[in-house]
Coordinates of C-alpha atoms in Angstrom, one line a residue:
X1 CA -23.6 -111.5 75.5
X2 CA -26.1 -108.9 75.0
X3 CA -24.1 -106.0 74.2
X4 CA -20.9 -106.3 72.5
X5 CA -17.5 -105.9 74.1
X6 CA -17.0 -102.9 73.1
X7 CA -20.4 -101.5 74.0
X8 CA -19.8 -102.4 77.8
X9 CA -16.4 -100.9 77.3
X10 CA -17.9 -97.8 76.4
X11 CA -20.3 -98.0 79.0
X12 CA -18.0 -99.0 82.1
X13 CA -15.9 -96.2 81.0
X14 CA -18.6 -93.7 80.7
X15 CA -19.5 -94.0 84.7
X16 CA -15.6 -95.0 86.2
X17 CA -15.5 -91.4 87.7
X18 CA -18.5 -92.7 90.0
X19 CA -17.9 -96.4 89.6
X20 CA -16.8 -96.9 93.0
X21 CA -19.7 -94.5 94.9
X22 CA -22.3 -96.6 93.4
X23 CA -22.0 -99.9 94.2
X24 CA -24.4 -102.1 96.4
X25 CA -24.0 -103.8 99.9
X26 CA -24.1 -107.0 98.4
X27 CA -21.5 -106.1 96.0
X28 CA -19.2 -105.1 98.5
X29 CA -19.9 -107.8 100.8
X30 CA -19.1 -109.9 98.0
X31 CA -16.0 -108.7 96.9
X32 CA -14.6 -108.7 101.0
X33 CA -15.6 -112.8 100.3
X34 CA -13.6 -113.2 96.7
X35 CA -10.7 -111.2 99.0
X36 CA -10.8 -113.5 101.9
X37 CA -10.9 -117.3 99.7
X38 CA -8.2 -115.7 97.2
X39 CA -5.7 -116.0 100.2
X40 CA -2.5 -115.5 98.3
X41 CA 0.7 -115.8 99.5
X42 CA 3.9 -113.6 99.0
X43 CA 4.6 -116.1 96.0
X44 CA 1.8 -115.7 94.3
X45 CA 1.0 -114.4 90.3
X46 CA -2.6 -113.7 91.0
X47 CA -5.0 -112.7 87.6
X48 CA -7.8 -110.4 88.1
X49 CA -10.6 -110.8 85.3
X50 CA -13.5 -107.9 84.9
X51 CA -11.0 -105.8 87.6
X52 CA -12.6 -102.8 86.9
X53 CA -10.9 -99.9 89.4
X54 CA -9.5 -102.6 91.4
X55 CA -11.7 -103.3 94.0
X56 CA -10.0 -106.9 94.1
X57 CA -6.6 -106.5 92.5
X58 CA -5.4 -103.9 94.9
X59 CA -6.4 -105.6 98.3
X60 CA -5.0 -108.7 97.2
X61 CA -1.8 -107.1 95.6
X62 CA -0.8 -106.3 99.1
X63 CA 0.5 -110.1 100.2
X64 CA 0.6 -111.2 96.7
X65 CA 4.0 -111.2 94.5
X66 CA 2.3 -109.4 91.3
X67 CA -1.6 -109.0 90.4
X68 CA -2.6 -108.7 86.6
X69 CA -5.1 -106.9 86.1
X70 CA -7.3 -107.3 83.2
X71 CA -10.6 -105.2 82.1
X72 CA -12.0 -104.2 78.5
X73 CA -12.6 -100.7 80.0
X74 CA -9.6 -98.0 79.6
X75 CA -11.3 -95.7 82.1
X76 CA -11.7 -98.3 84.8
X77 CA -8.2 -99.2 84.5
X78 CA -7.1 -95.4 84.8
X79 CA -8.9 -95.2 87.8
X80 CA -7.3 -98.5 89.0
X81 CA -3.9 -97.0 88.3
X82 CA -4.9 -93.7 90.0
X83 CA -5.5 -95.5 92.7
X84 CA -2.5 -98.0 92.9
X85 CA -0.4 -95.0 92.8
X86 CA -2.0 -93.3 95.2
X87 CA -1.5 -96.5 97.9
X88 CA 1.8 -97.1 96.6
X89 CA 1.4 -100.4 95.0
X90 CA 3.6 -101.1 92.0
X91 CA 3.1 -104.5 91.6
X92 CA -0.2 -104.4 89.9
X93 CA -0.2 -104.3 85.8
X94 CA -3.9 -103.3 84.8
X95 CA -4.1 -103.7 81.0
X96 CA -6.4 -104.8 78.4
X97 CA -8.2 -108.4 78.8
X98 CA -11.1 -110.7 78.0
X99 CA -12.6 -113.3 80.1
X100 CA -12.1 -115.3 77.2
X101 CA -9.0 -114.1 75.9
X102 CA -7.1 -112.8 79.2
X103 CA -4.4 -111.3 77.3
X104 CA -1.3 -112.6 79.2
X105 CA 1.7 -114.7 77.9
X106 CA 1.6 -118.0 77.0
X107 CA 4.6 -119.0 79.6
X108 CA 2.8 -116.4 82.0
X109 CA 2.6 -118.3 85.6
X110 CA -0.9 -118.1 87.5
X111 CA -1.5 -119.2 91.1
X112 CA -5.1 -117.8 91.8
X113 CA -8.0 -116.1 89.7
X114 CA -10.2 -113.8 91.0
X115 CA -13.0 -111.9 89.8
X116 CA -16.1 -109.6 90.5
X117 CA -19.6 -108.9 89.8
X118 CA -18.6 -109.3 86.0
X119 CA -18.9 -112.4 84.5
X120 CA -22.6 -112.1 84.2
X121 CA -22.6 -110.2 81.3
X122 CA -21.6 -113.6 79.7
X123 CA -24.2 -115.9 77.9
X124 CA -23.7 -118.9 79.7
X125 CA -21.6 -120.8 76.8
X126 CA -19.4 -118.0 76.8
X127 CA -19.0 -118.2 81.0
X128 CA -18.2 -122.2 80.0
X129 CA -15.3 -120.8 77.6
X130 CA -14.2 -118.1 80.1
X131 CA -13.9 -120.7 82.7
X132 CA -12.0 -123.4 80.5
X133 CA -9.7 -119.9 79.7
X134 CA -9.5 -119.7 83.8
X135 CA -8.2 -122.9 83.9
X136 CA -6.2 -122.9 81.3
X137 CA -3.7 -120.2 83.1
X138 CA -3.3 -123.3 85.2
X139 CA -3.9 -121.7 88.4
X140 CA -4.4 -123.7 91.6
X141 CA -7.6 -122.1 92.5
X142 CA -10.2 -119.9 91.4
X143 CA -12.3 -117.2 93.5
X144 CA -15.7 -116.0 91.3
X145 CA -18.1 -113.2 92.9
X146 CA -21.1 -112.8 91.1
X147 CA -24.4 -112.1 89.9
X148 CA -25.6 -116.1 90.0
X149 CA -29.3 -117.6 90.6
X150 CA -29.7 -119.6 94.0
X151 CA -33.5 -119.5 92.6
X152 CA -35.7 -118.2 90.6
X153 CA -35.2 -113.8 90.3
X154 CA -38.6 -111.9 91.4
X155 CA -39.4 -110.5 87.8
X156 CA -40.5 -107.6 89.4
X157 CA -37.5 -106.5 91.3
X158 CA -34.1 -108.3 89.3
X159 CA -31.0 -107.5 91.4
X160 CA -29.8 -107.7 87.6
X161 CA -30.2 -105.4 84.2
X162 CA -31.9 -107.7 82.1
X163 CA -30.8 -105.6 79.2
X164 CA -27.3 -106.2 79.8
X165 CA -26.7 -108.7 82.4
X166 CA -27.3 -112.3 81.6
X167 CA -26.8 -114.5 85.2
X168 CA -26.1 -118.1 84.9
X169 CA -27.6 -120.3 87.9
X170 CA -24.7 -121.3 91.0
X171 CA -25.4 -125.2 89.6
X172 CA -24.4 -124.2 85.8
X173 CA -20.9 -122.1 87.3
X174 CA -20.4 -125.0 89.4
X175 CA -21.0 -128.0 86.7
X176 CA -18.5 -125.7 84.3
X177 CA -15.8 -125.6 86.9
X178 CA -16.1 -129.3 88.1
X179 CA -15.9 -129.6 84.0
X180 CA -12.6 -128.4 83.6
X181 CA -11.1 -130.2 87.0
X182 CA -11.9 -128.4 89.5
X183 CA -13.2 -129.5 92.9
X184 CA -16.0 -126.4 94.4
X185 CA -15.2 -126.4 97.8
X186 CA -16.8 -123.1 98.9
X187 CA -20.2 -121.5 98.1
X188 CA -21.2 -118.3 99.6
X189 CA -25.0 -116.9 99.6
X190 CA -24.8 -113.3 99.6
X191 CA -28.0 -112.4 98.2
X192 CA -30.3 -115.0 96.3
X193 CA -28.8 -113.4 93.2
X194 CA -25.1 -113.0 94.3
X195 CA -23.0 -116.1 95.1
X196 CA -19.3 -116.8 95.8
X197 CA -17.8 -120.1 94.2
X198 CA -14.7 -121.3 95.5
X199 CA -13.0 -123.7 93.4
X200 CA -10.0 -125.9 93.6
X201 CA -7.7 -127.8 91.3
X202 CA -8.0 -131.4 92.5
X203 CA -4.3 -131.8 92.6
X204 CA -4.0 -128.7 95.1
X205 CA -6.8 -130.4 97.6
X206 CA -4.3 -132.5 99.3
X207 CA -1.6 -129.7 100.1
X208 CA -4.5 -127.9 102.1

């Protein structure tokens, strides 16, 4: 991680006012994707990682049972809860988390992880970790949107800020997944810097 956790807290929270207003096409387009795969039912816990002002947790809160909502910023998550209340949603919790220390209980059930244009600020043994924490919660299946290599970056226009993003490649997220169980049944090319990864617990393939 380039920055500490605490310095991308401060940052994220410095710029949540705006957060939403300045976000890319490809960002978007991405998150509509992690929205679409997540697919949860009326039963399902669903855990969003990195969820920021909820672009994710508050679409999918609306046919899911309850969406946690975990961020290291406290200014994203006011916004978040600004804007749950302002839609009427009060079955999303937003509340301190780390990708690798989500910050739920123990006996807490999972169905479905999603998450957004934020694990790239992971060094790519930490993104391992965060993914073995993923699928740890036991969830069925796991939607990632990211910043992700499909090839090489043009060093003279990165879709990424090298001084605080570090991308993994689409092969290393989907070795890590297929690591800890998990069948990759979906890969989406939204930019040749942003990718979708769909993956599957290999137990959950045959109820499809």
């Amino acid at each position: 991680m380039k920055k500490t956790v605490e310095e991308h807290a401060a940052r994220f929270s410095e710029k949540a006012a705006e957060y939403d207003d300045s976000k890319s096409d490809e960002y978007h387009a991405c998150a509509s994707l992690v929205i679409e795969y997540a697919d949860p039912t009326p039963d399902d816990i669903v855990l969003d990682l990195g969820a920021g002002t909820g672009a994710i947790a508050l679409a999918v809160a609306e046919d899911a049972e309850r969406v946690l909502a975990r961020d290291i910023s406290e200014g994203m998550m006011e916004e978040g809860r600004r804007k749950a209340d302002a839609r009427g949603l009060d079955n999303v919790a937003f509340a301190y988390g780390e990708f690798r220390d989500p910050g739920i209980d123990p006996d807490q059930r999972v169905d479905i992880v999603t998450s957004n244009f934020a694990l790239h600020h992971l060094a790519d043994d930490e993104k391992r970790e965060a993914i073995r924490e993923m699928a740890a919660t036991g969830a069925r299946r796991i939607v990632l949107g990211d910043v992700a290599f499909f090839e090489e970056p043009d060093p003279d226009a990165p879709f990424y800020g090298p001084e605080v993003d570090d991308p993994a490649t689409v092969g290393t997220l989907v070795e890590a997944f297929t690591a800890e169980g998990f069948a990759v049944t979906a890969v989406e090319r939204v930019h040749d810097q942003v990718a979708v990864i769909v993956a599957e617990r290999d137990a959950a393939l045959g109820d499809r």
